[in-house]
Amino acid sequence: MKHVKSMLGVAAVLFALGGAAQVAAESPREDAMKEMGKSMKAIKDLISAGGPAADATDPAKKIAEIAAKIPDLFPQGSDTPDDEAKADIWQNWDDFTAKGKSLQDEANLLVSAAGGGDIATVGAQFEKVGGACGACHKAYREKTN
Ligand code: HEC
């Protein structure tokens, strides 16, 4: 299986290059997480302003979209010494991805709440979305703020 071996060689080189590039730039998952942070902030400000509830639709959709990609954002072997991802992620993969799915579900319920037009309902569901972020960070992120 000489062919397979040389393919693996290429993959290893690409991986090494990718690893080196990540030291300088933010990793894709950090960017994705920051995007979710921005969406959460936008919804929080909206709730403080008393609505309109429908304006929570787009940021809530964005969170659901990113949540669906969480398993892909944490590929095997992507742990680096200076990131905040705990190695437990890859040892408890089913639980980790379940927490991503739970965020996706709560964010989709937030999209529905926004469509319903009642800002109090949006506020209550926003708390649940925040809880889903926190549940994963508590278990799998080294810094829990
Ligand atoms: C399934 C697990 C999981 C869920 C759900 C999750 N996160 Fe994270 N988050 C992580 C992990 C792990 C890290 C550390 C990643 C790293 O350093 O490579 C992180 C890091 C972050 C960071 C720091 C990014 C940086 O630049 O270092 C922010 C901001 C963040 N998350 C926001 C959120 C928000 C907001 C939500 C909910 C809408 C959320 N996260 C949901 C696992 C999760």
PDB file of N, CA and C and ligand atoms in Angstrom, residues 26-27 29-30 33-34 36-37 40 63 70 74 83-85 89 96 99-100 103 129 132-133 136-137 140-141, ligand 1:
ATOM      1  N   GLU A  26      -5.656  33.432  14.933  1.00  0.00           N
ATOM      2  CA  GLU A  26      -6.695  32.788  15.717  1.00  0.00           C
ATOM      3  C   GLU A  26      -7.121  31.524  14.992  1.00  0.00           C
ATOM      4  N   SER A  27      -7.422  30.478  15.732  1.00  0.00           N
ATOM      5  CA  SER A  27      -7.876  29.254  15.091  1.00  0.00           C
ATOM      6  C   SER A  27      -9.314  29.443  14.614  1.00  0.00           C
ATOM      7  N   ARG A  29     -11.849  27.771  15.172  1.00  0.00           N
ATOM      8  CA  ARG A  29     -12.879  27.598  16.199  1.00  0.00           C
ATOM      9  C   ARG A  29     -12.948  28.792  17.145  1.00  0.00           C
ATOM     10  N   GLU A  30     -11.800  29.449  17.345  1.00  0.00           N
ATOM     11  CA  GLU A  30     -11.856  30.666  18.177  1.00  0.00           C
ATOM     12  C   GLU A  30     -12.662  31.746  17.469  1.00  0.00           C
ATOM     13  N   MET A  33     -16.309  30.788  17.784  1.00  0.00           N
ATOM     14  CA  MET A  33     -16.798  31.040  19.148  1.00  0.00           C
ATOM     15  C   MET A  33     -17.015  32.533  19.372  1.00  0.00           C
ATOM     16  N   LYS A  34     -16.078  33.352  18.851  1.00  0.00           N
ATOM     17  CA  LYS A  34     -16.215  34.807  19.001  1.00  0.00           C
ATOM     18  C   LYS A  34     -17.456  35.317  18.273  1.00  0.00           C
ATOM     19  N   MET A  36     -20.172  33.665  17.859  1.00  0.00           N
ATOM     20  CA  MET A  36     -21.324  33.342  18.718  1.00  0.00           C
ATOM     21  C   MET A  36     -21.416  34.330  19.871  1.00  0.00           C
ATOM     22  N   GLY A  37     -20.256  34.741  20.393  1.00  0.00           N
ATOM     23  CA  GLY A  37     -20.242  35.727  21.469  1.00  0.00           C
ATOM     24  C   GLY A  37     -20.865  37.046  21.011  1.00  0.00           C
ATOM     25  N   MET A  40     -24.607  36.664  20.751  1.00  0.00           N
ATOM     26  CA  MET A  40     -25.213  36.682  22.091  1.00  0.00           C
ATOM     27  C   MET A  40     -25.324  38.119  22.602  1.00  0.00           C
ATOM     28  N   ILE A  63     -26.108  31.525  15.622  1.00  0.00           N
ATOM     29  CA  ILE A  63     -25.635  30.650  16.703  1.00  0.00           C
ATOM     30  C   ILE A  63     -25.970  29.190  16.374  1.00  0.00           C
ATOM     31  N   ILE A  70     -19.836  22.571  15.399  1.00  0.00           N
ATOM     32  CA  ILE A  70     -18.892  22.348  16.507  1.00  0.00           C
ATOM     33  C   ILE A  70     -18.071  21.060  16.348  1.00  0.00           C
ATOM     34  N   PHE A  74     -13.582  20.945  16.005  1.00  0.00           N
ATOM     35  CA  PHE A  74     -12.688  20.310  16.979  1.00  0.00           C
ATOM     36  C   PHE A  74     -12.195  18.954  16.479  1.00  0.00           C
ATOM     37  N   ASP A  83      -4.015  26.602  23.559  1.00  0.00           N
ATOM     38  CA  ASP A  83      -5.445  26.906  23.421  1.00  0.00           C
ATOM     39  C   ASP A  83      -6.153  26.615  24.747  1.00  0.00           C
ATOM     40  N   GLU A  84      -7.460  26.868  24.757  1.00  0.00           N
ATOM     41  CA  GLU A  84      -8.211  26.679  25.996  1.00  0.00           C
ATOM     42  C   GLU A  84      -9.089  25.437  25.938  1.00  0.00           C
ATOM     43  N   ALA A  85      -8.847  24.615  24.939  1.00  0.00           N
ATOM     44  CA  ALA A  85      -9.649  23.399  24.803  1.00  0.00           C
ATOM     45  C   ALA A  85      -9.014  22.292  25.648  1.00  0.00           C
ATOM     46  N   ILE A  89     -12.047  16.748  25.769  1.00  0.00           N
ATOM     47  CA  ILE A  89     -12.989  16.828  24.647  1.00  0.00           C
ATOM     48  C   ILE A  89     -12.921  15.560  23.816  1.00  0.00           C
ATOM     49  N   PHE A  96     -19.283  15.681  24.477  1.00  0.00           N
ATOM     50  CA  PHE A  96     -18.939  16.994  23.932  1.00  0.00           C
ATOM     51  C   PHE A  96     -19.860  17.361  22.764  1.00  0.00           C
ATOM     52  N   LYS A  99     -23.315  18.216  23.824  1.00  0.00           N
ATOM     53  CA  LYS A  99     -23.430  19.584  24.347  1.00  0.00           C
ATOM     54  C   LYS A  99     -23.518  20.593  23.199  1.00  0.00           C
ATOM     55  N   GLY A 100     -22.847  20.302  22.098  1.00  0.00           N
ATOM     56  CA  GLY A 100     -22.968  21.148  20.907  1.00  0.00           C
ATOM     57  C   GLY A 100     -24.369  21.059  20.323  1.00  0.00           C
ATOM     58  N   LEU A 103     -26.830  23.014  22.347  1.00  0.00           N
ATOM     59  CA  LEU A 103     -26.794  24.442  22.010  1.00  0.00           C
ATOM     60  C   LEU A 103     -27.581  24.702  20.715  1.00  0.00           C
ATOM     61  N   VAL A 129     -30.073  29.383  26.170  1.00  0.00           N
ATOM     62  CA  VAL A 129     -28.949  29.333  25.226  1.00  0.00           C
ATOM     63  C   VAL A 129     -27.649  29.619  25.981  1.00  0.00           C
ATOM     64  N   ALA A 132     -26.477  26.702  27.803  1.00  0.00           N
ATOM     65  CA  ALA A 132     -25.859  25.672  26.947  1.00  0.00           C
ATOM     66  C   ALA A 132     -24.405  26.029  26.634  1.00  0.00           C
ATOM     67  N   CYS A 133     -24.106  27.325  26.454  1.00  0.00           N
ATOM     68  CA  CYS A 133     -22.706  27.753  26.272  1.00  0.00           C
ATOM     69  C   CYS A 133     -21.933  27.398  27.543  1.00  0.00           C
ATOM     70  N   CYS A 136     -20.964  23.670  28.420  1.00  0.00           N
ATOM     71  CA  CYS A 136     -19.817  23.121  27.701  1.00  0.00           C
ATOM     72  C   CYS A 136     -18.518  23.772  28.178  1.00  0.00           C
ATOM     73  N   HIS A 137     -18.543  25.077  28.370  1.00  0.00           N
ATOM     74  CA  HIS A 137     -17.318  25.750  28.828  1.00  0.00           C
ATOM     75  C   HIS A 137     -16.861  25.219  30.180  1.00  0.00           C
ATOM     76  N   TYR A 140     -15.323  21.762  29.391  1.00  0.00           N
ATOM     77  CA  TYR A 140     -14.298  21.552  28.361  1.00  0.00           C
ATOM     78  C   TYR A 140     -13.433  22.753  28.013  1.00  0.00           C
ATOM     79  N   ARG A 141     -13.652  23.877  28.684  1.00  0.00           N
ATOM     80  CA  ARG A 141     -12.817  25.038  28.389  1.00  0.00           C
ATOM     81  C   ARG A 141     -11.995  25.351  29.631  1.00  0.00           C
TER      82      ARG A 141
HETATM   83  C1  HEC B   1     -19.770  21.972  22.873  1.00  0.00           C
HETATM   84  C2  HEC B   1     -18.918  22.878  23.611  1.00  0.00           C
HETATM   85  C3  HEC B   1     -19.086  24.377  23.527  1.00  0.00           C
HETATM   86  C4  HEC B   1     -20.239  25.098  23.388  1.00  0.00           C
HETATM   87  C5  HEC B   1     -21.679  24.595  23.325  1.00  0.00           C
HETATM   88  C6  HEC B   1     -19.846  26.492  23.348  1.00  0.00           C
HETATM   89  N1  HEC B   1     -18.484  26.608  23.453  1.00  0.00           N
HETATM   90 FE1  HEC B   1     -17.413  28.353  23.430  1.00  0.00          FE
HETATM   91  N2  HEC B   1     -15.692  27.292  23.657  1.00  0.00           N
HETATM   92  C7  HEC B   1     -15.585  25.920  23.780  1.00  0.00           C
HETATM   93  C8  HEC B   1     -14.188  25.534  23.909  1.00  0.00           C
HETATM   94  C9  HEC B   1     -13.662  24.115  24.079  1.00  0.00           C
HETATM   95  C10 HEC B   1     -13.436  26.729  23.852  1.00  0.00           C
HETATM   96  C11 HEC B   1     -11.890  26.872  23.860  1.00  0.00           C
HETATM   97  C12 HEC B   1     -11.426  26.744  22.401  1.00  0.00           C
HETATM   98  C13 HEC B   1      -9.951  26.952  22.153  1.00  0.00           C
HETATM   99  O1  HEC B   1      -9.278  27.669  22.929  1.00  0.00           O
HETATM  100  O2  HEC B   1      -9.447  26.395  21.149  1.00  0.00           O
HETATM  101  C14 HEC B   1     -14.416  27.820  23.694  1.00  0.00           C
HETATM  102  C15 HEC B   1     -14.077  29.176  23.583  1.00  0.00           C
HETATM  103  C16 HEC B   1     -14.978  30.217  23.492  1.00  0.00           C
HETATM  104  C17 HEC B   1     -14.608  31.620  23.401  1.00  0.00           C
HETATM  105  C18 HEC B   1     -13.167  32.173  23.400  1.00  0.00           C
HETATM  106  C19 HEC B   1     -12.646  32.203  21.971  1.00  0.00           C
HETATM  107  C20 HEC B   1     -11.213  32.698  21.906  1.00  0.00           C
HETATM  108  O3  HEC B   1     -10.935  33.545  21.048  1.00  0.00           O
HETATM  109  O4  HEC B   1     -10.362  32.203  22.651  1.00  0.00           O
HETATM  110  C21 HEC B   1     -15.778  32.339  23.326  1.00  0.00           C
HETATM  111  C22 HEC B   1     -15.935  33.857  23.193  1.00  0.00           C
HETATM  112  C23 HEC B   1     -16.875  31.380  23.350  1.00  0.00           C
HETATM  113  N3  HEC B   1     -16.350  30.101  23.455  1.00  0.00           N
HETATM  114  C24 HEC B   1     -18.223  31.723  23.275  1.00  0.00           C
HETATM  115  C25 HEC B   1     -19.270  30.792  23.248  1.00  0.00           C
HETATM  116  C26 HEC B   1     -20.679  31.163  23.228  1.00  0.00           C
HETATM  117  C27 HEC B   1     -21.220  32.590  23.247  1.00  0.00           C
HETATM  118  C28 HEC B   1     -21.386  29.992  23.217  1.00  0.00           C
HETATM  119  C29 HEC B   1     -22.876  29.801  23.167  1.00  0.00           C
HETATM  120  C30 HEC B   1     -23.648  30.595  22.246  1.00  0.00           C
HETATM  121  C31 HEC B   1     -20.410  28.902  23.234  1.00  0.00           C
HETATM  122  N4  HEC B   1     -19.147  29.423  23.255  1.00  0.00           N
HETATM  123  C32 HEC B   1     -20.741  27.551  23.224  1.00  0.00           C
HETATM  124  C33 HEC B   1     -16.636  25.020  23.768  1.00  0.00           C
HETATM  125  C34 HEC B   1     -17.988  25.334  23.581  1.00  0.00           C
END
